[in-house]
XYZ file of C-alpha atoms in Angstrom:
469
model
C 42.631 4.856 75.980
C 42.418 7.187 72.770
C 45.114 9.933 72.649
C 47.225 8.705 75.734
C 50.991 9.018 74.442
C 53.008 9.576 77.338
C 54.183 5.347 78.056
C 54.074 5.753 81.792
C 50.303 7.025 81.371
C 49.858 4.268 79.358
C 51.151 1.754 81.481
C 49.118 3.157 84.329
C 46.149 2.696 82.417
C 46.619 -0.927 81.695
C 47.402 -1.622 85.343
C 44.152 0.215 86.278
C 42.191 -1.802 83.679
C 43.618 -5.440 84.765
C 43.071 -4.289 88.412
C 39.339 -2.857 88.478
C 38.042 -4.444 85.068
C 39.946 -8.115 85.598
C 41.873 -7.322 82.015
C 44.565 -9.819 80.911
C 47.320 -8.276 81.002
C 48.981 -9.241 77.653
C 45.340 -8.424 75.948
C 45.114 -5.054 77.571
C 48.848 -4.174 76.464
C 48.751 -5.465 73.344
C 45.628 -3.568 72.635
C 47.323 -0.219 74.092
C 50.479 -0.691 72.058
C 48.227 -0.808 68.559
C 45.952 1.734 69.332
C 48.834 4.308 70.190
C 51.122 3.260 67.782
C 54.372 3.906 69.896
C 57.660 3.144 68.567
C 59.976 -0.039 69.136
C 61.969 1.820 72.485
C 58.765 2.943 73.735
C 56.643 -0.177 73.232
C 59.731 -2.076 75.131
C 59.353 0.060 77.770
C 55.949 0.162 78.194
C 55.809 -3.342 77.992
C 58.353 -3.213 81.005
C 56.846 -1.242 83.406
C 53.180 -2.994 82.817
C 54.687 -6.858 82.939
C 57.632 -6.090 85.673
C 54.992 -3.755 87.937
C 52.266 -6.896 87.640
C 55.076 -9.568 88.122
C 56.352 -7.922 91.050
C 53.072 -7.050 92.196
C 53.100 -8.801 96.062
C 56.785 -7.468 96.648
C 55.963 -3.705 95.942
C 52.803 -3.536 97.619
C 55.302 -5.446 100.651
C 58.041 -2.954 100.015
C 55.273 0.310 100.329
C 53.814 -0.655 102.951
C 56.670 0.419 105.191
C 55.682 3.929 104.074
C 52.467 4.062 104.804
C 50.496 4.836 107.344
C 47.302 3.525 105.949
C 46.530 0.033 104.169
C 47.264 0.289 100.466
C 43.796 -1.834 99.854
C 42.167 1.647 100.936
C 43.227 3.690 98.252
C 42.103 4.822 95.020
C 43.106 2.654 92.259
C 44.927 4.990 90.441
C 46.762 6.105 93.007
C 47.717 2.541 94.369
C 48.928 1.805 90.597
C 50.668 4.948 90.515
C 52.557 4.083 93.623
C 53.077 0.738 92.678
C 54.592 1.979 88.909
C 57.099 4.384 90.432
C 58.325 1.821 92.886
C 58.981 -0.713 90.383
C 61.392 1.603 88.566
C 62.913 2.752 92.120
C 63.530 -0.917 93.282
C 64.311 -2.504 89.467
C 64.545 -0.427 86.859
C 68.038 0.456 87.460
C 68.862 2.794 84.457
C 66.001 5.113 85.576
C 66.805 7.815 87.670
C 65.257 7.753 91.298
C 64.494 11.325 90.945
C 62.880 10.725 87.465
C 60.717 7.785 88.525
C 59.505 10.171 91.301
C 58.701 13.300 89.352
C 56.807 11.212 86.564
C 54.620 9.574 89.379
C 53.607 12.963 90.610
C 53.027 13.864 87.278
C 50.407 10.465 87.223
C 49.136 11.632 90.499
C 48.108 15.553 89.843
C 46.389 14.286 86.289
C 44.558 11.655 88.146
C 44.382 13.196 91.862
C 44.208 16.243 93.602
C 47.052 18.517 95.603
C 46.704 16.197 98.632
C 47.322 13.412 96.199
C 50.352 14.940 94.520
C 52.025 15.240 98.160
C 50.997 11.961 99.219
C 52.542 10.461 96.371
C 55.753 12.440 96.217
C 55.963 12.284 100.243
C 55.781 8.307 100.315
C 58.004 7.571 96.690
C 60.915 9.806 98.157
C 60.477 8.084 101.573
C 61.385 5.063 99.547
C 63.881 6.097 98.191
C 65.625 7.703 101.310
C 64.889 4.371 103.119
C 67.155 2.677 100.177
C 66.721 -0.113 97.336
C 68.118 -3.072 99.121
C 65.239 -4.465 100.106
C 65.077 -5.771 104.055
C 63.780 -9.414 102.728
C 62.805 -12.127 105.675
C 65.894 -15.100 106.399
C 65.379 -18.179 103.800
C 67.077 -19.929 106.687
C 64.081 -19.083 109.082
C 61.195 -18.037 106.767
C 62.177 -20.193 103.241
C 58.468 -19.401 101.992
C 58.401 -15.788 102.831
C 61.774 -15.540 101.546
C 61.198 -17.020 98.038
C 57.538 -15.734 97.705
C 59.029 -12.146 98.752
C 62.193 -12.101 96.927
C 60.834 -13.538 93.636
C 57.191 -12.740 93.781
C 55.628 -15.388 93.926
C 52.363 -16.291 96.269
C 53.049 -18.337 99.221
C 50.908 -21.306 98.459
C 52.694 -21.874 95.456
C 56.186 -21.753 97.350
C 55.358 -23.601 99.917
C 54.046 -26.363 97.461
C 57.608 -26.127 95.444
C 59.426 -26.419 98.113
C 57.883 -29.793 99.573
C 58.142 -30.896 95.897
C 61.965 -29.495 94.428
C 62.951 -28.254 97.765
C 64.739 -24.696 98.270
C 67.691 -24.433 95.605
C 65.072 -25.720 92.617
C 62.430 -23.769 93.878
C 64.617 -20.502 94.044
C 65.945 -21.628 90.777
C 62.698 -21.993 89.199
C 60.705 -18.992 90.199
C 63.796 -16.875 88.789
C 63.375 -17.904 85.617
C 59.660 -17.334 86.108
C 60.825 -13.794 86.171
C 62.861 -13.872 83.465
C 61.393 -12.548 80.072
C 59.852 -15.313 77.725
C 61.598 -15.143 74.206
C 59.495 -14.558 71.245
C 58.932 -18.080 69.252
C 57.999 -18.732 66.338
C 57.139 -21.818 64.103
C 58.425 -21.656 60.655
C 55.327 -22.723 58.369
C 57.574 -25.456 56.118
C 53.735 -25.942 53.462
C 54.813 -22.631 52.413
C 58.937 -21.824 53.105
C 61.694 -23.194 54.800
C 63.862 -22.376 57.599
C 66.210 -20.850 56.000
C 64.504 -19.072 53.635
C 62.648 -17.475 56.462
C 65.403 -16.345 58.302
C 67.290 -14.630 55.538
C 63.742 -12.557 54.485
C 63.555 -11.886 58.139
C 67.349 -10.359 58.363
C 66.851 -8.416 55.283
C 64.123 -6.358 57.606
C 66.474 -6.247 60.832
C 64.987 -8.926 62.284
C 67.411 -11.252 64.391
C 66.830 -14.669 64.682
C 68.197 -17.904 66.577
C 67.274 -21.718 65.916
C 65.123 -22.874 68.506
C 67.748 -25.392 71.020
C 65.229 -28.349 70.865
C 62.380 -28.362 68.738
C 62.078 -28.570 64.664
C 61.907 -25.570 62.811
C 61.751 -23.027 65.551
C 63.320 -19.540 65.515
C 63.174 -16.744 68.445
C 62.893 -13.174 67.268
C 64.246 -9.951 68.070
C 64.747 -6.257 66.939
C 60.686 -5.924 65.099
C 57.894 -3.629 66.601
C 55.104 -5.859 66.174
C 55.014 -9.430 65.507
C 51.718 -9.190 63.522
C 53.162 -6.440 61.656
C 55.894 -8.559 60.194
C 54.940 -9.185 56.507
C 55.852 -12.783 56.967
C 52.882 -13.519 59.581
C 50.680 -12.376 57.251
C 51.819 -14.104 54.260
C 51.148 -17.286 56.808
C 55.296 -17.616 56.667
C 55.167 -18.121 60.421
C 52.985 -18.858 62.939
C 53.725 -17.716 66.793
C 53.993 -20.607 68.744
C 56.380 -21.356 71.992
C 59.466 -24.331 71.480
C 57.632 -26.224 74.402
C 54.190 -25.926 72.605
C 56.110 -27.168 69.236
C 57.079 -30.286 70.659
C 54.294 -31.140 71.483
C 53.429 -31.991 67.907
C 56.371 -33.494 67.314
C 55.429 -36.176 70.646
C 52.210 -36.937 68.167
C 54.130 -36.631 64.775
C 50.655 -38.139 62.702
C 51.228 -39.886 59.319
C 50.315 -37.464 56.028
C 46.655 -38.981 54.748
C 45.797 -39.933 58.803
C 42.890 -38.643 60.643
C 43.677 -36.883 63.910
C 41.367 -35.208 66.838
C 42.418 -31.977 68.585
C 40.020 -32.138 71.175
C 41.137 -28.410 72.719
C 42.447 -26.567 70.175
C 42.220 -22.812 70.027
C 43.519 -20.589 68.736
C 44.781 -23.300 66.041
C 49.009 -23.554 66.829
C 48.977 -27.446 67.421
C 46.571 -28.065 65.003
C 48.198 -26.164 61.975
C 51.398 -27.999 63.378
C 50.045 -31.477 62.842
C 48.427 -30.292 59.543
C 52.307 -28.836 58.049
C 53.745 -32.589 59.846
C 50.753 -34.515 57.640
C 52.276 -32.138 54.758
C 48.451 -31.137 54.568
C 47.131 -34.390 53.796
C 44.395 -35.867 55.880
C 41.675 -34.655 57.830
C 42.038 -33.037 61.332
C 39.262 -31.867 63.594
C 39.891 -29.427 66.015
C 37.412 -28.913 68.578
C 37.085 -26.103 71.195
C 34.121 -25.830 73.488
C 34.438 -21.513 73.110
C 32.295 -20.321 70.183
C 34.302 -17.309 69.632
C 37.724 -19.665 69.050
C 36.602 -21.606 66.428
C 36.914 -18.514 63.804
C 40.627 -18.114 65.444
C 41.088 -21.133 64.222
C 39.923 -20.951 60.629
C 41.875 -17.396 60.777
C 45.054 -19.284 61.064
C 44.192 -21.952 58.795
C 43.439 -19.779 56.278
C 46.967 -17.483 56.909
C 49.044 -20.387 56.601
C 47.334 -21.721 53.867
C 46.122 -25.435 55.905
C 43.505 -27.069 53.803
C 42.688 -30.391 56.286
C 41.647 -28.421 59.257
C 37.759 -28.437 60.157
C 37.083 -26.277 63.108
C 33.678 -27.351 65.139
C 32.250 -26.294 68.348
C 31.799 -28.939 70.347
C 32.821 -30.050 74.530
C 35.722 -33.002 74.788
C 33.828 -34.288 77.887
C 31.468 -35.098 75.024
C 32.483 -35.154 71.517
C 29.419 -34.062 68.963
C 28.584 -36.228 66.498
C 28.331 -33.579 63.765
C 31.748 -32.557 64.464
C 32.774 -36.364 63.304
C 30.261 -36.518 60.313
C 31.628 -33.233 58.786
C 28.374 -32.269 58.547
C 27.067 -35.073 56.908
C 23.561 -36.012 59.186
C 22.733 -39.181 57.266
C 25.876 -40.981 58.673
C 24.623 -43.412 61.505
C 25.984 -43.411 64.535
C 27.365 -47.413 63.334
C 29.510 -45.168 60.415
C 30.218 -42.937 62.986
C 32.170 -45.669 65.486
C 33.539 -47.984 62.613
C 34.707 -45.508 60.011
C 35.266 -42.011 61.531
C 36.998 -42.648 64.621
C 40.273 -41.253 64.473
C 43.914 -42.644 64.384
C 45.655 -39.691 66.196
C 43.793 -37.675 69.136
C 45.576 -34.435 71.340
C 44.763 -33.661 74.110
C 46.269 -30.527 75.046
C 44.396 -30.532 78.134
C 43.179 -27.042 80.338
C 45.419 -26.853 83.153
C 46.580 -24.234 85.991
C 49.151 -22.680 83.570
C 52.060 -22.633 86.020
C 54.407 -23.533 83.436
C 54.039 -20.300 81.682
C 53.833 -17.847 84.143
C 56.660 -15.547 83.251
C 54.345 -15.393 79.847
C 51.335 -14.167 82.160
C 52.646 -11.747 84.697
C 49.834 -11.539 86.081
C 48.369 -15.113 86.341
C 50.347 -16.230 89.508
C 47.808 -13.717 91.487
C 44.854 -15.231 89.585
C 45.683 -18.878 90.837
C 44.336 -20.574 93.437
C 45.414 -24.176 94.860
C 41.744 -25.308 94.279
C 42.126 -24.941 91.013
C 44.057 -27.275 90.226
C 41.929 -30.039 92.157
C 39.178 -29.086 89.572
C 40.724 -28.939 86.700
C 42.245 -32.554 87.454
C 38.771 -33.586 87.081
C 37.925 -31.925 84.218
C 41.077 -33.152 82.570
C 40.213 -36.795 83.291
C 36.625 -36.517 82.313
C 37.856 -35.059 78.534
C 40.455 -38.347 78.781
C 37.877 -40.710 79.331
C 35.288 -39.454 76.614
C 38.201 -39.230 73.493
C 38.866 -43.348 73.967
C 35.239 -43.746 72.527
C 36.971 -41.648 69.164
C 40.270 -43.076 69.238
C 40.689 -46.605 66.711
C 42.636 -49.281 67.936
C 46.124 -49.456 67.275
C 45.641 -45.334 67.656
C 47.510 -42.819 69.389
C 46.787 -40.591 72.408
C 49.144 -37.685 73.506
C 48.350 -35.896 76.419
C 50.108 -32.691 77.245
C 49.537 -29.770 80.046
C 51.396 -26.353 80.403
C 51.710 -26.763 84.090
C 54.122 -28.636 86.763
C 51.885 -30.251 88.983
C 51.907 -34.205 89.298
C 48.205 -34.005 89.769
C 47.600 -32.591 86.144
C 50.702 -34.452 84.693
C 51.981 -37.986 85.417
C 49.610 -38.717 88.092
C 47.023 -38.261 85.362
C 48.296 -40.302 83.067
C 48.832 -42.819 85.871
C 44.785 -42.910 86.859
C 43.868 -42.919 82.971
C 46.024 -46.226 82.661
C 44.519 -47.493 86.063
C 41.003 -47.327 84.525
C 41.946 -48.122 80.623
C 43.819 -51.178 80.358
C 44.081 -51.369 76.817
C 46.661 -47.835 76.666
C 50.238 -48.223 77.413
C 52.694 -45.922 77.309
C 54.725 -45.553 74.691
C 58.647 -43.994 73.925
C 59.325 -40.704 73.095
C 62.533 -41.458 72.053
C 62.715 -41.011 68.303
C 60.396 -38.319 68.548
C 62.124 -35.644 71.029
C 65.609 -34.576 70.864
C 67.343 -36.916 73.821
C 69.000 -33.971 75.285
C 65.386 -33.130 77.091
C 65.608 -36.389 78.669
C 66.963 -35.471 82.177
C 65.728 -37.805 83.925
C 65.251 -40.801 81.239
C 61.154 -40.643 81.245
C 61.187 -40.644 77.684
C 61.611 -43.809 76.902
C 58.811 -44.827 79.242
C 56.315 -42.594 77.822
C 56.041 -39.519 78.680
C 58.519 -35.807 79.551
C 58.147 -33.234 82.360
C 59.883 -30.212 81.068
C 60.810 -27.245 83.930
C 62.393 -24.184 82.834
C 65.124 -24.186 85.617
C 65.964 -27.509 84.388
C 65.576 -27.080 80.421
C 67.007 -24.265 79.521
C 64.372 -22.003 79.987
C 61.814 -23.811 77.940
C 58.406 -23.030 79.038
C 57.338 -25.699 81.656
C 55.338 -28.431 79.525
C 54.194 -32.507 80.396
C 53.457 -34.313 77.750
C 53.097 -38.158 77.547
C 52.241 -40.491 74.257
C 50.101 -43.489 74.823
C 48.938 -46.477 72.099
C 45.588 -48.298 72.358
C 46.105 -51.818 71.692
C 44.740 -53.616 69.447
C 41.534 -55.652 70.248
C-alpha cells in the first residue's frame, strides 16, 4: 500500500484487503495508518470510513441493491467496495457532502476501473442519493429480526437469538451500542508509576484522560495519533488493556509470592495484570498454544518491566510438563503434582467474541452459530485439564468475552456438575458492587452487557475455590 495518501484510497484498500485476502480489519488499518503516516484528522477519518463501511456492511449492500440492476456479489471487488465506501458517507456520514462523497467515489472508480465503470458508479451513487437517506427499513412490529439486523447491522441469526434471550427493547438496546465506538483503555502500570502521575505526564502532551467508571487504575484516552507512539507505552507506563478485560484480574486478585497459571494468555494484558497485583513477586506461567504469541508476551513483560512472567508454548487441553518445571527435566512428574501445582489458575477462555464486537467491525460477518457449539467444547475440555494443576484450597476464575449462556454460566454450571470439589465463590469484595445488576456476584460469578453496564465491553467471568481434600 506504499505511496497511497489520499484516506479514501486508503480506506478502499483496506476494505479490498479484508474482503479478498480475509485481513482483520483493525490489523490491516493499523498497518495502513503507520506505513502512511497520516495525521491525527486524517487517521480519524480513515479509521471511520474503514470501521463504519465494515460495521454497516449488510445494510449498505441492502440499501444498493435498490439501485442495481445486477447482484452486487457479481462485481469487481473494487468496485463493490467503492460503492459500498461512498454509500456509507451518503447514508451516515452526515458532515460530508452528498455531492463530495459522489465525486471522490468516481475518482476511486476511474483509478481502479474503466469509463463504463466511472458511469456505473456515478449513475448508481447519485441514484441514491435522489432516492433519499431515510432508509425504507422493514416494520419491527411485523419483521422484529429484519428490523434490528437491518437497522443496526447486525446478522439475523444473531438477532433472532437476542431476541428469544433479552427480547426486542434489550436487543435494540444492545446492538446500538455495538455500533457505538469502543473508547481507548488503558491500564496504568502501578510497578513503575501511579495514576496520577500518569495522567498529569499524559496532559502535559495533550492527551485527555478519564478514570475508568469501574475498574482499578484505568484511564480512557483521547486527543494522541498513535497509542504506541505515546512515550509512556514505551517506557512500559501503560499497557492497553479494555476496563472489562481489567477486571478480570481484579475477580482473581493473587497474593504477591503466589504461583498462578494463565492457561490462554496472549498477548500478555492479564498476565502483566496479575504480575503488577502480586507487586512482581511470585511466579506466573502464561501459556498460549500459538508459537508466534509467546514473544508478544515476553515483549510486554519486558516493556513494563514484569520479572515473574515465564511465557511457554504449550495447549490448556493439556498442560506440558516443561512449562511447570521451568525447564528443569530432572523434576519427576511426583515434584511436578506435589510442589508445582499452582495456587491461582485463569482461564480466559476462547470464545465467539460477541462481547466485543463494536471493537471488531468486522467480526459479526465472520461468526457463525456453530461456532459457538464448538468452542463450548473446547472451553470445557481446557476446564477439565487445569484441575490436574490447580492445589487444593486454590482458585479458578473463568472468564469469556462473549454473551452466550452456553460459553458463560452454563459452563460453569456443567464444570461444577462434573467437579464436586469447586464451588463458587463471591465476587463481592473484589468488583465494585455497582456492576452487580442482578446480584450474581455474591454467588460467584458476573455477566457484564454493554447496554446494561455502561458500555463496558460485554465480559462473564466467574471465581471458583477447590476445596480442600
Amino acid at each position: 500500500m506504499s505511496g497511497v495518501k489520499n484516506p479514501r484510497e486508503t480506506a478502499l484498500r483496506i476494505l479490498m484487503d479484508v474482503e479478498s485476502k480475509k485481513a482483520y480489519a483493525n490489523l490491516a488499518l493499523s498497518a495502513a495508518l503507520d506505513e502512511n503516516e497520516n495525521g491525527k484528522l486524517d487517521r480519524a477519518f480513515i479509521t471511520e470510513l474503514v470501521y463504519g463501511t465494515l460495521r454497516t456492511l449488510n445494510t449498505l449492500d441492502w440499501a444498493l441493491g435498490k439501485h442495481l440492476r445486477r447482484p452486487l456479489s457479481g462485481l469487481t471487488v473494487p468496485v463493490r467496495n467503492i460503492l459500498r465506501l461512498g454509500t456509507y458517507q451518503v447514508l451516515f456520514m452526515n458532515r460530508i457532502p452528498e455531492s463530495a462523497a459522489v465525486n471522490e467515489a468516481v475518482k476511486l472508480a476511474r483509478r481502479y476501473g474503466h469509463a463504463g465503470t466511472v458511469k456505473f458508479v456515478n449513475g448508481v451513487l447519485r441514484n441514491l442519493v435522489r432516492s433519499g437517506t431515510e432508509l425504507d427499513y422493514p416494520q419491527p412490529g411485523k419483521e422484529p429480526v429484519e428490523y434490528i439486523s437491518l437497522r443496526y447491522s447486525h446478522p439475523q441469526w444473531l438477532v433472532r437469538r437476542w431476541l428469544k434471550e433479552y427480547g426486542f427493547e434489550e436487543t435494540e438496546a444492545l446492538c446500538r451500542v455495538n455500533n457505538q465506538p469502543a473508547p481507548n483503555t488503558v491500564r496504568v502500570n502501578t510497578l513503575k508509576t501511579d495514576t496520577g502521575s500518569l495522567q498529569t505526564l499524559l496532559h502535559q502532551q495533550g492527551i485527555e484522560t478519564v478514570k475508568g467508571k469501574y475498574a482499578d487504575n484505568c484511564l480512557h484516552l483521547n486527543g494522541f495519533v498513535s497509542l504506541g507512539a505515546i512515550t509512556q507505552f514505551k517506557t512500559g507506563l501503560f499497557q492497553v488493556q479494555d476496563e472489562s478485560s481489567i477486571l478480570v484480574g481484579q475477580a482473581l486478585r493473587p497474593e504477591p509470592g503466589t504461583r498462578v497459571i494463565d492457561v490462554a494468555a496472549a498477548p500478555g494484558g492479564k498476565s502483566t495484570h496479575l504480575a503488577q497485583l502480586m507487586q512482581n513477586r511470585g511466579e506466573i506461567i502464561a501459556l498460549d498454544v500459538h508459537e508466534h504469541k509467546i514473544n508478544l508476551i515476553k515483549e510486554n513483560c519486558r516493556r513494563l518491566g514484569v520479572e515473574i512472567v515465564h511465557a511457554c508454548q504449550g495447549d490448556a487441553r493439556k498442560i506440558p510438563g516443561h512449562c511447570l518445571r521451568k525447564g528443569d527435566p530432572s523434576m519427576s512428574p511426583t515434584d511436578e503434582c506435589t510442589q508445582l501445582m499452582a495456587d491461582y489458575v485463569l482461564v480466559d477462555a476462547p470464545c465467539s467474541g460477541l462481547g466485543v464486537l463494536r471493537r471488531r467491525p468486522d467480526a459479526r460477518w465472520r461468526k457463525e452459530e456453530t461456532q459457538i457449539w464448538e468452542l463450548a467444547e473446547l472451553q470445557l475440555q481446557i476446564l477439565n485439564a487445569v484441575d490436574r494443576v490447580l492445589k487444593p484450597g486454590g482458585v479458578l476464575v473463568y472468564s469469556t468475552c462473549t454473551i452466550t449462556r452456553e460459553e458463560n454460566l452454563g459452563q460453569v454450571e456443567a464444570f461444577l456438575a462434573k467437579h464436586g470439589e469447586y464451588e463458587l465463590e463471591p465476587l463481592t469484595g473484589l468488583l465494585p458492587g455497582e456492576l452487580d445488576r442482578d446480584n450474581t456476584m455474591q454467588k460467584g460469578y458476573l455477566q457484564i452487557l454493554p447496554h446494561i453496564h455502561d458500555g463496558l465491553d460485554g465480559f462473564f467471568m466467574a471465581r471458583l475455590r477447590k476445596k480442600e481434600i
